[in-house]
Short mmCIF file of C-alpha atoms in Angstrom, two decimals:
data_model
loop_
_atom_site.label_atom_id
_atom_site.label_comp_id
_atom_site.label_asym_id
_atom_site.label_seq_id
_atom_site.Cartn_x
_atom_site.Cartn_y
_atom_site.Cartn_z
CA UNK A 1 65.88 -38.41 -56.82
CA UNK A 2 66.89 -35.54 -59.10
CA UNK A 3 64.13 -34.53 -61.49
CA UNK A 4 64.73 -34.30 -65.25
CA UNK A 5 64.42 -30.51 -65.34
CA UNK A 6 67.11 -29.76 -62.72
CA UNK A 7 69.37 -32.34 -64.35
CA UNK A 8 69.00 -30.53 -67.68
CA UNK A 9 69.61 -27.14 -66.05
CA UNK A 10 72.72 -28.45 -64.33
CA UNK A 11 74.13 -30.32 -67.32
CA UNK A 12 77.15 -28.00 -67.65
CA UNK A 13 77.84 -28.25 -63.90
CA UNK A 14 77.98 -32.04 -64.19
CA UNK A 15 80.02 -31.94 -67.41
CA UNK A 16 82.62 -29.54 -66.03
CA UNK A 17 82.91 -31.51 -62.80
CA UNK A 18 83.15 -34.94 -64.42
CA UNK A 19 85.70 -33.75 -66.99
CA UNK A 20 87.96 -32.28 -64.33
CA UNK A 21 87.93 -35.59 -62.45
CA UNK A 22 90.41 -37.01 -64.98
CA UNK A 23 93.24 -35.24 -63.16
CA UNK A 24 92.19 -36.75 -59.83
CA UNK A 25 92.39 -40.20 -61.40
CA UNK A 26 95.96 -39.38 -62.45
CA UNK A 27 96.70 -38.25 -58.88
CA UNK A 28 95.34 -41.52 -57.53
CA UNK A 29 97.63 -43.41 -59.89
CA UNK A 30 100.59 -41.55 -58.39
CA UNK A 31 99.51 -42.26 -54.81
CA UNK A 32 99.00 -45.97 -55.50
CA UNK A 33 102.29 -46.29 -57.38
CA UNK A 34 104.31 -47.37 -54.35
CA UNK A 35 102.06 -50.31 -53.48
CA UNK A 36 103.02 -52.52 -56.47
CA UNK A 37 106.42 -51.02 -57.25
CA UNK A 38 108.13 -50.68 -53.86
CA UNK A 39 108.27 -54.48 -53.34
CA UNK A 40 109.60 -54.77 -56.90
CA UNK A 41 112.27 -52.11 -56.32
CA UNK A 42 113.37 -53.96 -53.17
CA UNK A 43 113.62 -57.29 -55.01
CA UNK A 44 116.72 -58.77 -56.62
CA UNK A 45 115.28 -58.03 -60.08
CA UNK A 46 114.97 -54.30 -59.37
CA UNK A 47 116.13 -51.98 -62.20
CA UNK A 48 117.02 -49.43 -59.48
CA UNK A 49 118.28 -51.34 -56.42
CA UNK A 50 117.31 -49.61 -53.15
CA UNK A 51 117.45 -50.33 -49.42
CA UNK A 52 114.44 -50.52 -47.10
CA UNK A 53 115.20 -47.05 -45.72
CA UNK A 54 115.50 -45.61 -49.24
CA UNK A 55 112.15 -47.19 -50.14
CA UNK A 56 110.54 -45.13 -47.38
CA UNK A 57 111.84 -41.97 -49.07
CA UNK A 58 110.45 -43.10 -52.43
CA UNK A 59 107.06 -43.27 -50.72
CA UNK A 60 107.22 -40.13 -48.59
CA UNK A 61 108.93 -37.76 -51.04
CA UNK A 62 105.62 -37.67 -52.87
CA UNK A 63 104.18 -36.14 -49.70
CA UNK A 64 107.08 -33.66 -49.51
CA UNK A 65 106.33 -32.33 -53.01
CA UNK A 66 102.65 -31.82 -52.26
CA UNK A 67 102.94 -28.72 -50.04
CA UNK A 68 104.98 -26.91 -52.69
CA UNK A 69 102.23 -27.48 -55.25
CA UNK A 70 99.58 -26.46 -52.73
CA UNK A 71 101.39 -23.22 -51.86
CA UNK A 72 101.82 -22.45 -55.56
CA UNK A 73 98.06 -22.84 -55.97
CA UNK A 74 97.38 -20.69 -52.92
CA UNK A 75 99.42 -17.84 -54.39
CA UNK A 76 98.16 -18.00 -57.99
CA UNK A 77 94.59 -19.30 -57.72
CA UNK A 78 93.09 -15.81 -57.45
CA UNK A 79 95.64 -14.40 -59.91
CA UNK A 80 95.25 -16.68 -62.94
CA UNK A 81 92.03 -18.52 -62.09
CA UNK A 82 90.83 -21.95 -61.07
CA UNK A 83 90.54 -23.27 -64.63
CA UNK A 84 94.03 -22.09 -65.62
CA UNK A 85 95.62 -23.78 -62.60
CA UNK A 86 93.88 -27.05 -63.45
CA UNK A 87 94.96 -26.80 -67.10
CA UNK A 88 98.55 -26.15 -65.95
CA UNK A 89 98.34 -29.28 -63.80
CA UNK A 90 97.83 -31.38 -66.95
CA UNK A 91 101.24 -30.29 -68.28
CA UNK A 92 102.82 -30.94 -64.88
CA UNK A 93 101.24 -34.40 -64.62
CA UNK A 94 102.54 -35.37 -68.05
CA UNK A 95 106.06 -34.29 -67.07
CA UNK A 96 105.85 -36.22 -63.78
CA UNK A 97 105.01 -39.46 -65.59
CA UNK A 98 107.84 -38.91 -68.05
CA UNK A 99 110.30 -38.41 -65.18
CA UNK A 100 109.23 -41.70 -63.61
CA UNK A 101 109.15 -43.56 -66.94
CA UNK A 102 112.74 -42.72 -67.83
CA UNK A 103 114.35 -42.73 -64.36
CA UNK A 104 117.48 -44.90 -64.27
CA UNK A 105 118.87 -43.94 -60.84
CA UNK A 106 117.42 -43.48 -57.37
CA UNK A 107 117.92 -39.73 -57.51
CA UNK A 108 116.00 -39.46 -60.79
CA UNK A 109 113.19 -41.56 -59.34
CA UNK A 110 113.04 -39.39 -56.22
CA UNK A 111 112.80 -36.27 -58.39
CA UNK A 112 109.91 -37.87 -60.29
CA UNK A 113 108.10 -38.74 -57.06
CA UNK A 114 108.65 -35.25 -55.67
CA UNK A 115 107.25 -33.69 -58.84
CA UNK A 116 104.28 -36.09 -58.71
CA UNK A 117 103.48 -34.73 -55.25
CA UNK A 118 103.85 -31.17 -56.55
CA UNK A 119 101.24 -31.93 -59.24
CA UNK A 120 98.82 -33.30 -56.69
CA UNK A 121 99.25 -30.18 -54.58
CA UNK A 122 98.29 -28.09 -57.61
CA UNK A 123 95.20 -30.17 -58.28
CA UNK A 124 93.80 -30.52 -54.78
CA UNK A 125 94.39 -26.87 -53.99
CA UNK A 126 92.19 -25.84 -56.91
CA UNK A 127 89.62 -28.51 -57.67
CA UNK A 128 87.52 -28.40 -54.44
CA UNK A 129 87.20 -24.61 -54.79
CA UNK A 130 86.28 -24.93 -58.45
CA UNK A 131 83.59 -27.51 -57.64
CA UNK A 132 82.23 -25.44 -54.76
CA UNK A 133 81.90 -22.33 -56.92
CA UNK A 134 80.30 -23.84 -60.04
CA UNK A 135 77.77 -26.23 -58.45
CA UNK A 136 74.41 -25.76 -56.74
CA UNK A 137 74.17 -26.47 -52.98
CA UNK A 138 71.91 -29.48 -53.56
CA UNK A 139 74.61 -31.35 -55.50
CA UNK A 140 77.77 -29.73 -54.12
CA UNK A 141 78.41 -32.50 -51.60
CA UNK A 142 77.80 -35.29 -54.11
CA UNK A 143 80.14 -33.86 -56.73
CA UNK A 144 82.77 -32.85 -54.17
CA UNK A 145 82.82 -36.41 -52.82
CA UNK A 146 83.41 -37.66 -56.36
CA UNK A 147 86.85 -36.00 -56.25
CA UNK A 148 88.01 -38.53 -53.69
CA UNK A 149 86.17 -41.43 -55.33
CA UNK A 150 87.94 -40.96 -58.66
CA UNK A 151 91.20 -40.51 -56.76
CA UNK A 152 90.60 -43.96 -55.25
CA UNK A 153 89.77 -45.40 -58.66
CA UNK A 154 93.16 -44.21 -59.86
CA UNK A 155 94.84 -45.84 -56.88
CA UNK A 156 93.26 -49.26 -57.44
CA UNK A 157 93.97 -49.05 -61.17
CA UNK A 158 97.66 -48.55 -60.40
CA UNK A 159 97.68 -51.63 -58.16
CA UNK A 160 96.28 -53.68 -61.04
CA UNK A 161 98.41 -52.06 -63.77
CA UNK A 162 101.53 -52.31 -61.60
CA UNK A 163 101.09 -56.05 -61.26
CA UNK A 164 101.40 -56.58 -65.01
CA UNK A 165 103.43 -53.68 -66.47
CA UNK A 166 106.96 -52.46 -65.90
CA UNK A 167 107.60 -49.10 -64.27
CA UNK A 168 108.29 -47.49 -67.64
CA UNK A 169 105.30 -49.00 -69.46
CA UNK A 170 102.81 -48.10 -66.73
CA UNK A 171 104.09 -44.51 -66.58
CA UNK A 172 103.75 -44.14 -70.36
CA UNK A 173 100.18 -45.47 -70.23
CA UNK A 174 99.31 -43.11 -67.37
CA UNK A 175 100.76 -40.10 -69.19
CA UNK A 176 97.89 -40.30 -71.69
CA UNK A 177 95.30 -39.28 -69.07
CA UNK A 178 96.45 -35.66 -68.53
CA UNK A 179 96.57 -35.21 -72.32
CA UNK A 180 92.93 -36.32 -72.63
CA UNK A 181 92.01 -34.01 -69.76
CA UNK A 182 93.66 -31.02 -71.43
CA UNK A 183 91.78 -31.61 -74.70
CA UNK A 184 88.42 -31.89 -72.91
CA UNK A 185 88.67 -29.40 -70.05
CA UNK A 186 89.86 -26.46 -72.14
CA UNK A 187 86.23 -26.05 -73.29
CA UNK A 188 84.80 -25.89 -69.74
CA UNK A 189 83.83 -22.61 -67.98
CA UNK A 190 85.92 -20.70 -65.45
CA UNK A 191 84.50 -20.13 -61.96
CA UNK A 192 82.18 -17.06 -61.96
CA UNK A 193 83.52 -16.19 -58.50
CA UNK A 194 86.98 -15.72 -59.98
CA UNK A 195 85.68 -13.34 -62.66
CA UNK A 196 83.83 -11.30 -60.01
CA UNK A 197 86.98 -11.13 -57.86
CA UNK A 198 88.81 -9.71 -60.90
CA UNK A 199 85.96 -7.28 -61.63
CA UNK A 200 85.03 -9.00 -64.93
CA UNK A 201 81.27 -8.74 -64.46
CA UNK A 202 80.20 -9.60 -68.00
CA UNK A 203 82.32 -12.75 -68.13
CA UNK A 204 80.98 -13.77 -64.72
CA UNK A 205 77.40 -13.31 -65.90
CA UNK A 206 77.98 -15.40 -69.02
CA UNK A 207 79.41 -18.20 -66.87
CA UNK A 208 76.49 -18.00 -64.44
CA UNK A 209 73.92 -18.13 -67.25
CA UNK A 210 75.64 -21.19 -68.71
CA UNK A 211 75.91 -22.90 -65.31
CA UNK A 212 72.66 -21.87 -63.59
CA UNK A 213 70.28 -20.79 -66.33
CA UNK A 214 67.33 -18.70 -65.09
CA UNK A 215 68.81 -18.46 -61.59
CA UNK A 216 71.89 -16.62 -62.86
CA UNK A 217 70.83 -13.09 -61.83
CA UNK A 218 69.90 -14.12 -58.28
CA UNK A 219 73.11 -16.12 -57.88
CA UNK A 220 75.21 -13.25 -59.21
CA UNK A 221 73.69 -10.77 -56.76
CA UNK A 222 74.35 -13.12 -53.86
CA UNK A 223 77.99 -13.79 -54.85
CA UNK A 224 78.69 -10.12 -55.65
CA UNK A 225 77.39 -8.94 -52.27
CA UNK A 226 79.48 -11.54 -50.44
CA UNK A 227 82.66 -10.70 -52.39
CA UNK A 228 82.11 -6.95 -51.95
CA UNK A 229 81.73 -7.43 -48.21
CA UNK A 230 84.79 -9.70 -47.95
CA UNK A 231 87.07 -7.48 -50.04
CA UNK A 232 86.66 -4.24 -48.13
CA UNK A 233 90.35 -4.55 -47.30
CA UNK A 234 93.27 -5.85 -49.29
CA UNK A 235 93.55 -9.55 -48.64
CA UNK A 236 96.84 -10.97 -47.37
CA UNK A 237 97.90 -14.46 -46.33
CA UNK A 238 98.02 -13.30 -42.70
CA UNK A 239 94.27 -12.58 -42.87
CA UNK A 240 93.77 -16.32 -42.67
CA UNK A 241 94.98 -16.22 -39.04
CA UNK A 242 92.77 -13.35 -37.91
CA UNK A 243 90.13 -14.03 -35.29
CA UNK A 244 87.30 -14.02 -37.84
CA UNK A 245 88.86 -16.98 -39.69
CA UNK A 246 90.53 -18.76 -36.79
CA UNK A 247 87.68 -21.19 -36.05
CA UNK A 248 87.47 -22.27 -39.69
CA UNK A 249 91.23 -22.78 -39.75
CA UNK A 250 91.02 -24.98 -36.65
CA UNK A 251 88.30 -27.04 -38.30
CA UNK A 252 90.39 -27.67 -41.41
CA UNK A 253 93.50 -28.62 -39.43
CA UNK A 254 91.47 -30.89 -37.13
CA UNK A 255 89.84 -32.72 -40.03
CA UNK A 256 93.13 -33.16 -41.86
CA UNK A 257 94.80 -34.40 -38.68
CA UNK A 258 92.06 -36.96 -38.06
CA UNK A 259 92.07 -38.06 -41.69
CA UNK A 260 95.82 -38.55 -42.02
CA UNK A 261 96.64 -39.82 -38.51
CA UNK A 262 94.06 -42.54 -38.92
CA UNK A 263 96.94 -44.10 -40.90
CA UNK A 264 95.16 -44.29 -44.24
CA UNK A 265 98.06 -42.95 -46.31
CA UNK A 266 100.48 -45.36 -44.64
CA UNK A 267 98.11 -48.23 -45.36
CA UNK A 268 97.88 -47.08 -48.98
CA UNK A 269 101.66 -46.87 -49.41
CA UNK A 270 102.27 -50.26 -47.83
CA UNK A 271 99.01 -52.03 -48.73
CA UNK A 272 100.52 -55.13 -50.31
CA UNK A 273 103.16 -55.39 -47.57
CA UNK A 274 100.49 -55.25 -44.86
CA UNK A 275 98.40 -57.90 -46.55
CA UNK A 276 101.40 -60.21 -46.60
CA UNK A 277 100.74 -60.43 -42.85
CA UNK A 278 97.74 -62.57 -43.78
CA UNK A 279 100.07 -65.28 -45.07
CA UNK A 280 98.65 -67.55 -47.77
CA UNK A 281 95.03 -67.05 -46.77
CA UNK A 282 94.56 -64.58 -49.61
CA UNK A 283 97.03 -63.11 -52.10
CA UNK A 284 98.38 -59.60 -51.34
CA UNK A 285 97.26 -58.34 -54.76
CA UNK A 286 93.69 -59.63 -54.37
CA UNK A 287 93.55 -58.23 -50.82
CA UNK A 288 94.76 -54.85 -52.08
CA UNK A 289 92.19 -54.75 -54.88
CA UNK A 290 89.43 -55.65 -52.40
CA UNK A 291 90.75 -52.92 -50.07
CA UNK A 292 90.39 -50.24 -52.75
CA UNK A 293 87.15 -51.51 -54.28
CA UNK A 294 85.54 -51.39 -50.83
CA UNK A 295 86.83 -47.81 -50.48
CA UNK A 296 85.29 -46.80 -53.78
CA UNK A 297 81.94 -48.50 -53.15
CA UNK A 298 81.40 -47.08 -49.66
CA UNK A 299 82.69 -43.64 -50.60
CA UNK A 300 80.15 -43.63 -53.43
CA UNK A 301 77.37 -44.71 -51.06
CA UNK A 302 78.42 -41.96 -48.66
CA UNK A 303 78.36 -39.38 -51.47
CA UNK A 304 74.71 -40.23 -52.18
CA UNK A 305 73.74 -39.33 -48.62
CA UNK A 306 76.08 -36.43 -47.81
CA UNK A 307 73.54 -33.84 -49.04
CA UNK A 308 70.69 -35.60 -47.20
CA UNK A 309 72.08 -36.85 -43.88
CA UNK A 310 74.70 -34.11 -43.58
CA UNK A 311 78.43 -33.83 -43.04
CA UNK A 312 78.60 -34.05 -39.23
CA UNK A 313 76.74 -37.38 -38.69
CA UNK A 314 78.78 -39.11 -41.38
CA UNK A 315 82.07 -37.71 -40.07
CA UNK A 316 81.33 -38.84 -36.50
CA UNK A 317 80.23 -42.32 -37.60
CA UNK A 318 83.32 -42.65 -39.75
CA UNK A 319 85.71 -41.61 -36.99
CA UNK A 320 84.20 -43.94 -34.39
CA UNK A 321 84.23 -46.93 -36.76
CA UNK A 322 87.82 -46.28 -37.87
CA UNK A 323 89.03 -45.95 -34.28
CA UNK A 324 87.39 -49.19 -33.17
CA UNK A 325 88.84 -51.10 -36.13
CA UNK A 326 92.34 -49.76 -35.45
CA UNK A 327 92.07 -50.60 -31.75
CA UNK A 328 90.99 -54.16 -32.60
CA UNK A 329 93.88 -54.51 -35.06
CA UNK A 330 96.34 -53.27 -32.43
CA UNK A 331 95.09 -55.87 -29.96
CA UNK A 332 95.48 -58.64 -32.55
CA UNK A 333 99.08 -57.72 -33.38
CA UNK A 334 99.92 -57.28 -29.68
CA UNK A 335 98.59 -60.76 -28.90
CA UNK A 336 100.42 -62.28 -31.84
CA UNK A 337 103.80 -60.55 -31.60
CA UNK A 338 104.27 -59.77 -27.90
CA UNK A 339 102.11 -62.28 -26.03
CA UNK A 340 103.00 -64.80 -28.78
CA UNK A 341 99.48 -66.20 -28.95
CA UNK A 342 99.01 -68.76 -31.72
CA UNK A 343 97.08 -67.01 -34.51
CA UNK A 344 97.77 -69.55 -37.26
CA UNK A 345 94.06 -70.33 -37.63
CA UNK A 346 93.12 -66.67 -38.18
CA UNK A 347 95.87 -65.38 -40.46
CA UNK A 348 93.10 -63.68 -42.48
CA UNK A 349 92.26 -61.38 -39.55
CA UNK A 350 94.55 -58.43 -40.59
CA UNK A 351 92.79 -58.34 -43.96
CA UNK A 352 89.37 -58.30 -42.26
CA UNK A 353 90.46 -55.50 -39.90
CA UNK A 354 91.70 -53.29 -42.74
CA UNK A 355 88.50 -53.91 -44.71
CA UNK A 356 86.39 -52.86 -41.70
CA UNK A 357 88.65 -49.85 -41.19
CA UNK A 358 88.36 -48.71 -44.79
CA UNK A 359 84.57 -49.13 -44.81
CA UNK A 360 84.35 -46.88 -41.75
CA UNK A 361 86.91 -44.43 -43.10
CA UNK A 362 85.11 -44.17 -46.44
CA UNK A 363 81.82 -43.14 -44.84
CA UNK A 364 83.14 -39.65 -44.02
CA UNK A 365 86.85 -39.14 -43.37
CA UNK A 366 87.75 -40.25 -46.88
CA UNK A 367 85.79 -37.57 -48.72
CA UNK A 368 84.80 -34.63 -46.54
CA UNK A 369 88.00 -33.07 -45.17
CA UNK A 370 88.96 -32.24 -48.77
CA UNK A 371 85.98 -30.02 -49.55
CA UNK A 372 84.63 -28.72 -46.23
CA UNK A 373 87.39 -26.11 -46.21
CA UNK A 374 86.13 -24.79 -49.55
CA UNK A 375 82.70 -24.33 -47.95
CA UNK A 376 83.52 -22.63 -44.65
CA UNK A 377 86.04 -19.95 -45.68
CA UNK A 378 85.09 -16.61 -47.30
CA UNK A 379 86.09 -16.13 -50.94
CA UNK A 380 88.86 -13.64 -50.19
CA UNK A 381 90.96 -16.16 -48.22
CA UNK A 382 89.72 -19.41 -49.76
CA UNK A 383 92.83 -19.93 -51.93
CA UNK A 384 95.12 -19.50 -48.92
CA UNK A 385 92.92 -21.81 -46.85
CA UNK A 386 93.08 -24.49 -49.55
CA UNK A 387 96.87 -24.23 -49.52
CA UNK A 388 96.99 -24.67 -45.73
CA UNK A 389 94.59 -27.62 -45.94
CA UNK A 390 96.76 -29.33 -48.54
CA UNK A 391 99.97 -28.59 -46.64
CA UNK A 392 98.39 -30.27 -43.61
CA UNK A 393 97.35 -33.22 -45.76
CA UNK A 394 100.85 -33.80 -47.11
CA UNK A 395 102.67 -32.98 -43.87
CA UNK A 396 100.45 -35.17 -41.69
CA UNK A 397 100.36 -37.91 -44.35
CA UNK A 398 104.14 -37.91 -44.72
CA UNK A 399 104.69 -37.97 -40.96
CA UNK A 400 102.15 -40.76 -40.40
CA UNK A 401 103.63 -42.82 -43.25
CA UNK A 402 107.19 -42.48 -41.92
CA UNK A 403 105.94 -43.13 -38.38
CA UNK A 404 104.17 -46.29 -39.55
CA UNK A 405 107.26 -47.61 -41.35
CA UNK A 406 109.55 -46.87 -38.39
CA UNK A 407 107.34 -48.20 -35.57
CA UNK A 408 106.29 -51.40 -37.36
CA UNK A 409 109.95 -52.21 -38.11
CA UNK A 410 111.33 -51.25 -34.69
CA UNK A 411 108.53 -52.27 -32.30
CA UNK A 412 105.85 -54.19 -34.16
CA UNK A 413 102.65 -53.57 -36.09
CA UNK A 414 100.58 -53.07 -32.92
CA UNK A 415 102.26 -49.72 -32.10
CA UNK A 416 101.07 -47.74 -35.17
CA UNK A 417 97.62 -49.32 -34.93
CA UNK A 418 97.18 -48.23 -31.30
CA UNK A 419 98.61 -44.79 -32.07
CA UNK A 420 96.24 -44.20 -34.97
CA UNK A 421 93.29 -45.33 -32.84
CA UNK A 422 94.13 -42.67 -30.23
CA UNK A 423 94.30 -40.01 -32.95
CA UNK A 424 90.81 -40.99 -34.11
CA UNK A 425 89.55 -40.48 -30.55
CA UNK A 426 91.04 -36.98 -30.39
CA UNK A 427 89.61 -36.18 -33.82
CA UNK A 428 86.13 -37.26 -32.77
CA UNK A 429 86.11 -34.76 -29.93
CA UNK A 430 87.19 -31.95 -32.26
CA UNK A 431 84.53 -32.85 -34.84
CA UNK A 432 81.76 -32.90 -32.21
CA UNK A 433 82.60 -29.48 -30.80
CA UNK A 434 83.81 -27.49 -33.81
CA UNK A 435 82.67 -28.78 -37.23
CA UNK A 436 79.47 -27.05 -38.49
CA UNK A 437 76.77 -28.57 -40.70
CA UNK A 438 76.87 -27.19 -44.26
CA UNK A 439 74.49 -29.43 -46.20
CA UNK A 440 72.17 -27.73 -48.74
CA UNK A 441 73.42 -24.23 -47.87
CA UNK A 442 74.89 -21.72 -50.29
CA UNK A 443 78.45 -20.59 -49.61
CA UNK A 444 77.04 -17.17 -48.67
CA UNK A 445 74.57 -18.71 -46.15
CA UNK A 446 77.38 -20.68 -44.53
CA UNK A 447 79.42 -17.50 -44.05
CA UNK A 448 76.43 -15.69 -42.54
CA UNK A 449 75.87 -18.50 -40.02
CA UNK A 450 79.56 -18.79 -39.12
CA UNK A 451 79.79 -15.03 -38.58
CA UNK A 452 76.73 -15.22 -36.32
CA UNK A 453 78.42 -17.90 -34.22
CA UNK A 454 81.56 -15.77 -33.95
CA UNK A 455 79.54 -12.74 -32.87
CA UNK A 456 77.75 -14.81 -30.22
CA UNK A 457 81.06 -16.13 -28.92
CA UNK A 458 82.40 -12.61 -28.28
#
């Protein structure tokens, strides 16, 4: 339990973090948009008639836009600041909803989806770093996990909203959220690390006093020493690939690969379509809502323990559980579609498998790949590392989504399920051998320990 005194001391940390989560809700709304609206766009009542192949592009173009936003963040995060990037994302989010609201052709809709992905790249390139730099180690994991939880809340809200509102009406409703965020977040502090990078010592100290109270001087000395050590040379993007950062880069890529090639983005895009496999046992909408509510609940439970149990145990448990669920689902679809076993009495089984999968996924893979990168890289390359992490997220997510759509249509549902299970197995090995434990450690302590490991490995 957190005592009253620390809660009072950390009140601005919590306020800044919770306020900034409004943009992640908006991002979740964008990700979940395809689940209710793709079936509608493919129906005879569609305002923008599209083919099945075109529907795949409506889903995946969101993932194409993401890397561009992430790279923009990587270039400008240390130039204009974490807070400024997040404020800029509110304008971009508002524009993205307007593009979708007033789209009348497929090309206009695709532009809107691309720009939605660009906005998400902006947000998720900046927000984990912002959280990592303004929060204490004891609550960093909890608050960082909340980024993904609110993202999920946005996704399930879109599935509900999309079942009752038209494309235009839902987009207009969603456009209000970035406006509220802008009004609230403009009063929040900038990251003190950013001010120290820019040599603005007095502004950094004021931020640290507001965020950390009596511990401000000690925290400032620690951050200043780390930044001074890291910035002995001019930082370039290519520094990210130097030997000193190579292990951390491998960790980020491995976690993103395991996360995305578990198939979670594909399942999100095609949630209602997948649940139609369950026949009349349970409605696709109700199944989808259950799917996301389970995600939110177990991600929240995981966030309560991430600073106690640690990142590694939860990641390994999550990967094993997800892999087993996917393997079981693959066997079911193989028996039903290829062996032609009668499964009429268990049409609910696909729903059960996806629920088990998402419980397992939510324990670790859902939340931790997003913020571990912000913990294990030094400040001078953190913005570039966040960009690479997000590019991997969107690239791997887009590929896995397109792979899912192609293989289920051409060969059957069992192929993507088996493939994703194999990817979870590979990811488990990488997590066991490479991912460090970072719970309850300052960002400076993590760098010291990683550097010690690198020196030992020489």
